Short mmCIF file of C-alpha atoms and ligand atoms in Angstrom, two decimals:
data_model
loop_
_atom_site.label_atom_id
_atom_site.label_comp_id
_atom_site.label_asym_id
_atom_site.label_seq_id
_atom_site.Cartn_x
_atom_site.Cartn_y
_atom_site.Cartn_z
CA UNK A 1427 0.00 0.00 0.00
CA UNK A 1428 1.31 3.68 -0.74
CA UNK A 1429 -0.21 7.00 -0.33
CA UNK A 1430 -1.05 7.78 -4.29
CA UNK A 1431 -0.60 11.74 -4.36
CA UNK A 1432 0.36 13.92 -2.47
CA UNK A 1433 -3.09 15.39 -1.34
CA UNK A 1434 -4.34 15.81 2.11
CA UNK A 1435 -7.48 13.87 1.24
CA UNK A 1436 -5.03 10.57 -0.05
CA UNK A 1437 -2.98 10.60 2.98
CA UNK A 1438 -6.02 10.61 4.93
CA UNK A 1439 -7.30 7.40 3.36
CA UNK A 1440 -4.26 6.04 3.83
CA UNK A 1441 -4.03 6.52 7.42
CA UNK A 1442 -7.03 4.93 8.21
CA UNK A 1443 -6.71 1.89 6.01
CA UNK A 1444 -3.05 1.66 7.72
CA UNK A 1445 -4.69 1.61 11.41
CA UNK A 1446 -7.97 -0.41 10.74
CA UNK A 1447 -7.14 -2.79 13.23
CA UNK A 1448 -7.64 0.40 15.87
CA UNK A 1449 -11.18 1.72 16.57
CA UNK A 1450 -12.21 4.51 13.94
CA UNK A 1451 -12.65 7.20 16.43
CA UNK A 1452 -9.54 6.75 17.61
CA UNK A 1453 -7.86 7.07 14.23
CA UNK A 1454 -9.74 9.90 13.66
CA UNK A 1455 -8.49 11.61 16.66
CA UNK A 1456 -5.25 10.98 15.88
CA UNK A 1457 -4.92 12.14 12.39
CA UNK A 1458 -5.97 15.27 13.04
CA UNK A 1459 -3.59 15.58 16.60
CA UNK A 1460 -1.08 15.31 13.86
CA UNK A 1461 -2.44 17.37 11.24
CA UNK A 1462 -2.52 19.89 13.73
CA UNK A 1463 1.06 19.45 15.41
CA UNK A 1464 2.88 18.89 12.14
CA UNK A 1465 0.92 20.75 9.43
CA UNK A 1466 -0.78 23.16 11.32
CA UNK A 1467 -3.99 22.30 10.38
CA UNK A 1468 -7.54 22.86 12.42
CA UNK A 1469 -10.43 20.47 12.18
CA UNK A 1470 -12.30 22.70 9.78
CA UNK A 1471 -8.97 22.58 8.02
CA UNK A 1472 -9.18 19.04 7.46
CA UNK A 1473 -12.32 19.25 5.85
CA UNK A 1474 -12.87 22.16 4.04
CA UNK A 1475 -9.24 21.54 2.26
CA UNK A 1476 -8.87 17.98 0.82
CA UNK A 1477 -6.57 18.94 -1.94
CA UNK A 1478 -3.94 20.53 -0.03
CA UNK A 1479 -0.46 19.17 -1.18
CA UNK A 1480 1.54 17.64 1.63
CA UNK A 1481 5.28 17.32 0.77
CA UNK A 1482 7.54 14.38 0.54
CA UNK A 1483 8.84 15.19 4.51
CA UNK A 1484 5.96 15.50 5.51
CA UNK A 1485 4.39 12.29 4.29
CA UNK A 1486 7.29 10.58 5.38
CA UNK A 1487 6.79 12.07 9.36
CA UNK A 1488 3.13 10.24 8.91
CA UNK A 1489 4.61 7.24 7.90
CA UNK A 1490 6.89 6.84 11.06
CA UNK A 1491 3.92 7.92 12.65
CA UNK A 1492 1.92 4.52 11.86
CA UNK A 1493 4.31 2.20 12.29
CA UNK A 1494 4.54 3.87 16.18
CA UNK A 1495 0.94 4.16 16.66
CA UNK A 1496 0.77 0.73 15.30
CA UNK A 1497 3.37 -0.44 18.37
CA UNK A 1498 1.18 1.49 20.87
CA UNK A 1499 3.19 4.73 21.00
CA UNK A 1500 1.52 7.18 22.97
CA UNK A 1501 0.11 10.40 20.01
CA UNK A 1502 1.51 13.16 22.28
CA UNK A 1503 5.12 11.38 21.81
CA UNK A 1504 4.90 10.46 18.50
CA UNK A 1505 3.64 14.14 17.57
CA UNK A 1506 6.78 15.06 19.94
CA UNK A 1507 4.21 17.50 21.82
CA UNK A 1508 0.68 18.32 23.14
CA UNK A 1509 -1.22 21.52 24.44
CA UNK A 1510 -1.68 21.83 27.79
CA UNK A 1511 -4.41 25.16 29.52
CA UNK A 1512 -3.59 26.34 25.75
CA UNK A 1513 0.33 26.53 25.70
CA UNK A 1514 1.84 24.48 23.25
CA UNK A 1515 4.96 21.78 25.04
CA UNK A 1516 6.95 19.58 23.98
CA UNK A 1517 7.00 16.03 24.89
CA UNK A 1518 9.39 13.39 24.65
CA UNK A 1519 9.41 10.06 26.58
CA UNK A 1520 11.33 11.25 28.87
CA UNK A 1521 8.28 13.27 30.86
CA UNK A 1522 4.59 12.44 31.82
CA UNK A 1523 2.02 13.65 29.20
CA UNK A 1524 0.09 16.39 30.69
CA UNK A 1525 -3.13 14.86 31.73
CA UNK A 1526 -6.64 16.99 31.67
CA UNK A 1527 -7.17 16.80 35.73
CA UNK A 1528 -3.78 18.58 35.97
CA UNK A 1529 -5.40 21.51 33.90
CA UNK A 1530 -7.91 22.11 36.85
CA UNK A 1531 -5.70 22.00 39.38
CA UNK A 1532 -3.43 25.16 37.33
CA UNK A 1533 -6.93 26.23 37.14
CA UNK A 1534 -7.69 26.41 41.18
CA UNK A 1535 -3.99 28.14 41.41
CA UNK A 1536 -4.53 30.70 38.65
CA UNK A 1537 -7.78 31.92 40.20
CA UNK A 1538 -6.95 31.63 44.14
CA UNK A 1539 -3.18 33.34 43.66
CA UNK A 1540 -3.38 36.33 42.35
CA UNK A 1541 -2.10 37.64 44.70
CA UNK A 1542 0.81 35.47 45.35
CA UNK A 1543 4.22 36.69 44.95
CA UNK A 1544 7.05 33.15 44.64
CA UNK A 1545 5.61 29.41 43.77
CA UNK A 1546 7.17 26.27 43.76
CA UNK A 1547 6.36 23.36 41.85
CA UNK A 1548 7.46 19.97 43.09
CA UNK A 1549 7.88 17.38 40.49
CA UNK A 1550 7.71 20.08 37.42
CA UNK A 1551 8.37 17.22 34.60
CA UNK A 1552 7.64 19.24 31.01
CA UNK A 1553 6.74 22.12 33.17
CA UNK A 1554 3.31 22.12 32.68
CA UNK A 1555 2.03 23.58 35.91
CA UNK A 1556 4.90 26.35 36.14
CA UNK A 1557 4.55 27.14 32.78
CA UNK A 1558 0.98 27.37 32.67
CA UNK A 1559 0.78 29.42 35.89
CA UNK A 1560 3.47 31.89 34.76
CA UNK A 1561 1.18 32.49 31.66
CA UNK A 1562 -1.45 33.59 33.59
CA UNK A 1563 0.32 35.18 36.38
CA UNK A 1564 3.37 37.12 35.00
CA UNK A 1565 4.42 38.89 38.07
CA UNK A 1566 4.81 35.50 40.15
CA UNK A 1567 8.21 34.26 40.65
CA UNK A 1568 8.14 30.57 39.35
CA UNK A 1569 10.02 27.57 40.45
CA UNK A 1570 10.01 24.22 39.03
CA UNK A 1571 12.33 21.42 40.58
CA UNK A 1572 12.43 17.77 39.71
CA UNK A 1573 15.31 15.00 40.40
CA UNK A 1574 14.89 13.45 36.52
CA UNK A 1575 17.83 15.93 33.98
CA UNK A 1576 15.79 14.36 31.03
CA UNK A 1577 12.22 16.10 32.86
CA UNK A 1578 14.36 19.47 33.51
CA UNK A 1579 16.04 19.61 30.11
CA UNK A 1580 12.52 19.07 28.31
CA UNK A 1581 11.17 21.93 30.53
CA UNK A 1582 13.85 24.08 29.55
CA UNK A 1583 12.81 23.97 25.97
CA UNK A 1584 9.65 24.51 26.92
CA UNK A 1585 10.69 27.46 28.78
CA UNK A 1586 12.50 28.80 26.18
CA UNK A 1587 10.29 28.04 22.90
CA UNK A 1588 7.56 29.44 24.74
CA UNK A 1589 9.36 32.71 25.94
CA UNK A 1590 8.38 32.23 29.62
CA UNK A 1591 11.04 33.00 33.06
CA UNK A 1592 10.89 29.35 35.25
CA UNK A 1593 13.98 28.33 37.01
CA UNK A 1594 14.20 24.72 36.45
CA UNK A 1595 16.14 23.24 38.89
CA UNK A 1596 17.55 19.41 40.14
CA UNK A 1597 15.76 18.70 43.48
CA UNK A 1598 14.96 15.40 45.29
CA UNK A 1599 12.26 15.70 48.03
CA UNK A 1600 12.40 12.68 49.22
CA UNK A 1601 16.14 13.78 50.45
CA UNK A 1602 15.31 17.39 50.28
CA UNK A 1603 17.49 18.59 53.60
CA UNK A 1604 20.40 18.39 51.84
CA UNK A 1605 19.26 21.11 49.50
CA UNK A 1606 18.97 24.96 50.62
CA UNK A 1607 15.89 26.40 49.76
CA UNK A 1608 15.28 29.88 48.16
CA UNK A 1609 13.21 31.79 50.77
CA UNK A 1610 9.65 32.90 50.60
CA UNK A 1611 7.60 30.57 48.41
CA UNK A 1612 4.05 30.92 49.34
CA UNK A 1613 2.74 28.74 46.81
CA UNK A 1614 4.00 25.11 46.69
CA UNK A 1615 1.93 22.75 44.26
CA UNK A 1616 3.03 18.88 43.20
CA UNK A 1617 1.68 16.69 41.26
CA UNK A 1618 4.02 13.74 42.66
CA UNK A 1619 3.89 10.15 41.53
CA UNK A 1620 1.03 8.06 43.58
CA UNK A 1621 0.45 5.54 41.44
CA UNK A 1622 0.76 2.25 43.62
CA UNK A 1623 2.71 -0.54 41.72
CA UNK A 1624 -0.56 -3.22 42.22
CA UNK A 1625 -2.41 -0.50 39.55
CA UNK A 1626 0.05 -1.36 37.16
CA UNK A 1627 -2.37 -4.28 36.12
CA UNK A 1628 -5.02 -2.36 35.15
CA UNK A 1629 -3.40 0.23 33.23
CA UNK A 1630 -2.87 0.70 29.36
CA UNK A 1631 -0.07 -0.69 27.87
CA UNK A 1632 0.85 2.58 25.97
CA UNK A 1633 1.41 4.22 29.70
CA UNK A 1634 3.54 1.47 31.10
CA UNK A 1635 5.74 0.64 27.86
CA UNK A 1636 6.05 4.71 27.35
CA UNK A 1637 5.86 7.18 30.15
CA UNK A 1638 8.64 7.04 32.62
CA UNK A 1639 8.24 4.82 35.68
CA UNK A 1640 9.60 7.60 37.96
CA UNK A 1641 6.91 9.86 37.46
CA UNK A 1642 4.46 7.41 37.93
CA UNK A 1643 4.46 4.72 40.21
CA UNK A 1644 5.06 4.78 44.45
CA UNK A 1645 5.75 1.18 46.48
CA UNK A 1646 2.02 -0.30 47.93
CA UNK A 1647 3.78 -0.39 51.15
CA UNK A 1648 4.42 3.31 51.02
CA UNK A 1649 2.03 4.97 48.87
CA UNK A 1650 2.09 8.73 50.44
CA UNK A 1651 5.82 8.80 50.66
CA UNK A 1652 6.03 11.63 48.51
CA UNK A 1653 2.80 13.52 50.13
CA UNK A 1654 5.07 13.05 53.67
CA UNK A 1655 8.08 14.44 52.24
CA UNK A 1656 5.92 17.14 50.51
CA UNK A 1657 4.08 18.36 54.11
CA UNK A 1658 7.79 18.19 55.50
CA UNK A 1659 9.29 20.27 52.83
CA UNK A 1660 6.32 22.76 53.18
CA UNK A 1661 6.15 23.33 56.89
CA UNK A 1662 9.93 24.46 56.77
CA UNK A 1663 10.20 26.07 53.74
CA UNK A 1664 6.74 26.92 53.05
CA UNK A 1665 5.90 31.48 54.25
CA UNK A 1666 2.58 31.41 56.60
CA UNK A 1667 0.33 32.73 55.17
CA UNK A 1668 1.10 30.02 52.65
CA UNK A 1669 -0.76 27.65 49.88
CA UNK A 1670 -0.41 23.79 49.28
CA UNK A 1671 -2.15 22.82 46.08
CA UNK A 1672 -2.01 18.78 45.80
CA UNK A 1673 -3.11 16.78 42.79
CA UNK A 1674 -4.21 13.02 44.21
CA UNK A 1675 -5.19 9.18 43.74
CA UNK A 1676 -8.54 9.45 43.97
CA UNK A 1677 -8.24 6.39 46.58
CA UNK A 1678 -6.11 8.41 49.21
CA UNK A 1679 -7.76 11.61 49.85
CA UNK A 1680 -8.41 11.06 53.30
CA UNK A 1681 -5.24 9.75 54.05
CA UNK A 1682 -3.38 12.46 52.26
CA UNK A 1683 -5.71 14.90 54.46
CA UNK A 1684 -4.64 13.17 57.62
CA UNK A 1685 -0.69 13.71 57.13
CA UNK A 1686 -1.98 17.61 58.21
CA UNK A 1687 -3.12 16.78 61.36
CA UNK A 1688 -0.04 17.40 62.97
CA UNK A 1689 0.33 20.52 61.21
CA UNK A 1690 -0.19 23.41 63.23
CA UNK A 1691 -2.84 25.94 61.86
CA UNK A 1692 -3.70 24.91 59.09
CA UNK A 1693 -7.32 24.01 56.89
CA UNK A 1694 -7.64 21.84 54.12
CA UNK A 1695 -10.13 21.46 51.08
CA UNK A 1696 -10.52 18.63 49.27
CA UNK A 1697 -12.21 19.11 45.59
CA UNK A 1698 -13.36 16.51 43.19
CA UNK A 1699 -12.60 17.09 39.49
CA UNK A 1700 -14.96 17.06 36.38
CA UNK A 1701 -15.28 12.70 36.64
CA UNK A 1702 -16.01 13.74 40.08
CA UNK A 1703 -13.38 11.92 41.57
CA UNK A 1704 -11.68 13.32 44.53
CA UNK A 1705 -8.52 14.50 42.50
CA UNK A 1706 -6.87 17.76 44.29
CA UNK A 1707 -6.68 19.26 47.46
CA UNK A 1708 -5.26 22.80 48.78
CA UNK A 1709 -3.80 23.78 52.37
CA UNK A 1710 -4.13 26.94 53.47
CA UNK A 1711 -0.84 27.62 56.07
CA UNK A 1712 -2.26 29.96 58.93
CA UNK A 1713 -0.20 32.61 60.30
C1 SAM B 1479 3.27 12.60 38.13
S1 SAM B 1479 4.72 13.32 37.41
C2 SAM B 1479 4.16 15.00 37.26
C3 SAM B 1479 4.81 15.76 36.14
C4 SAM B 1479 4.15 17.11 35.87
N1 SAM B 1479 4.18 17.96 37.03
C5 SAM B 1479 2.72 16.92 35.40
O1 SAM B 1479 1.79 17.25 36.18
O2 SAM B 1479 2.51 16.46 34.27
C6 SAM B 1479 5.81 13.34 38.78
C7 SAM B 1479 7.16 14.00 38.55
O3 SAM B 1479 7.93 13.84 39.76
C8 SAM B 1479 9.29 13.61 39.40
N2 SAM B 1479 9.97 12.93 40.50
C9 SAM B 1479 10.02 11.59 40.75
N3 SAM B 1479 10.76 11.35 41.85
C10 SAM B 1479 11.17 12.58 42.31
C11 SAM B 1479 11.96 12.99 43.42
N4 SAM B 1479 12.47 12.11 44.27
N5 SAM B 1479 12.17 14.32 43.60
C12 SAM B 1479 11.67 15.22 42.72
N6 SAM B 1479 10.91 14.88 41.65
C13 SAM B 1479 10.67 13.58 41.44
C14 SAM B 1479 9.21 12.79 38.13
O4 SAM B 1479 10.41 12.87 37.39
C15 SAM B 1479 8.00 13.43 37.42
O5 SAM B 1479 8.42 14.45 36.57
#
C-alpha cells in the first residue's frame, strides 16, 4: 500500500486503512492531533481543504507515525508534543504527558493566587504547571524542581520556545534537607507520583511501555511517601500565610488529608474534578 498523491485527502485514506485494526474514532483523533502538530492544520482545516499538497517530509513524518501508533506509541510522543491550559509543550518520553485533571488544578492556582508573589512546583516534569501558571500570572516568581535531567532539560525547551522565566532546577524531596531552599515561596503545588505498583495491572499498555516509571508509580507499602516528604518540605520552607495545592489518587484523599493533622494551623479542602473523583486538594498555612 502507498499513499497515491500527495493530497491531504489521499494521505487521509491512507491513514485509516493503515490503522484499521484500531477503533475509527480513535484514528480519527489521531490524524488530526497530527495534522494539527505537524501541518498546522484545524479540524475545519481538514475538511474544508482535501486537496492541499503535503510534501515528501511530511508524508514521510506520517509514515513513522503509523508504524509507532501501530506499536502502541503514545500520540503526544509520536507528535513530539501536546497543548496543555492552551500553551503548546513539547514532549518526549522522557516526561509524563500532561493529563486533563492537571489543567484544573493550574486552574484552582490561577484563580486563588493572584495575589501570590514566589511558587514552587514539586515534580515540574515538562513544566506544565509552572509554565501554565506563569502564563497567567506574570508577576509570580516561578520555580520548578524535579530530580529526573531528562524532565528538567525538556522543561527548559519549553521554557524557552515558549518565551516564559521558570527556574528549572535538580531537586529530590524525598532527600530534600540536603538542598537549601530559596526563601519565601508561598505557593507550593506537586503533582508527585502516587500511582501504587498493584495499579500497574489495570493500566494501558501505551502508559507502562512509554511514560517514565519515575513519574508514575510509588511502592504499595508506602504509597504517600512523597505527600510526607511534601508536608515536610512545606512546613519548613513553606511562608505562613502560605498555599499547598495537591493533585491526588482518587483512593487516598483522606489519608493524604490526615498527614496535616499534625500541622499546626492549618485548613484543608478537598475538591473533586470534572469525573467527580476526589482529584486535588489545597492547604491553606495559617499565620
Ligand atoms: C506525576 S509526574 C508530574 C509531572 C508534571 N508535574 C505533570 O503534572 O505532568 C511526577 C514527577 O515527579 C518527578 N519525580 C520523581 N521522583 C522525584 C523525586 N524524588 N524528587 C523530585 N521529583 C521527582 C518525576 O520525574 C516526574 O516528573
Amino acid at each position: 500500500m502507498k499513499v497515491p498523491n500527495n493530497k491531504l485527502s489521499s494521505l487521509k485514506s491512507y491513514f485509516f486503512e493503515s490503522l484499521e485494526s484500531i477503533n475509527r474514532e480513535e484514528v480519527k483523533r489521531y490524524f488530526s492531533f497530527l495534522c494539527n502538530a505537524w501541518l498546522g492544520l484545524s479540524k475545519t482545516d481538514l475538511i474544508i481543504n482535501p486537496d492541499r499538497e503535503i510534501s515528501e517530509s511530511e508524508i514521510l513524518k506520517f509514515l513513522y507515525g503509523i508504524k509507532d501508533l501501530k506499536k502502541n506509541r503514545p500520540i503526544q510522543y509520536v507528535a513530539g508534543k501536546t497543548w496543555f491550559y492552551g500553551l503548546e509543550l513539547k514532549v518526549d518520553e522522557g516526561v509524563l504527558i500532561p493529563r486533563p485533571e492537571t489543567e484544573e488544578l493550574v486552574d484552582w492556582i490561577v484563580r486563588d493566587c493572584r495575589e501570590s508573589k514566589k511558587l514552587l512546583d514539586i515534580g515540574t516534569g515538562s513544566g506544565c504547571i509552572p509554565l501554565s501558571v506563569k502564563s497567567k500570572l506574570e508577576n509570580l516568581e516561578v520555580f520548578g524542581y524535579d530530580f529526573s535531567k531528562q524532565a528538567l532539560e525538556t522543561a527548559e525547551a519549553n521554557a524557552n520556545s515558549l518565551g516564559l522565566v521558570v527556574n528549572f532546577e535538580e531537586f529530590d524531596i524525598l532527600n530534600w534537607k540536603s538542598y537549601v531552599s530559596p526563601d519565601g515561596f508561598d505557593v507550593i503545588v506537586s503533582n508527585p507520583p502516587y500511582i501504587p505498583e498493584s495499579d500497574k495491572a489495570l493500566m494501558h499498555e501505551n502508559v507502562l511501555e512509554y511514560e517514565p516509571e519515575m513519574a508514575l508509580f510509588v511502592p504499595n507499602e508506602n504509597p504517600l511517601v512523597f505527600y510526607k516528604s511534601i508536608v515536610d518540605y512545606a512546613v519548613f520552607n513553606l511562608a505562613r500565610p502560605g498555599k499547598l495545592f495537591l493533585e491526588i489518587h482518587e483512593s487516598f484523599g483522606g489519608e493524604v488529608i490526615q498527614l496535616f493533622n499534625d500541622v499546626k494551623n492549618c485548613s484543608v479542602e478537598l475538591r473533586k474534578d470534572l469525573q467527580g473523583k476526589d482529584r486535588m486538594i489545597k492547604v491553606l498555612f495559617h499565620r
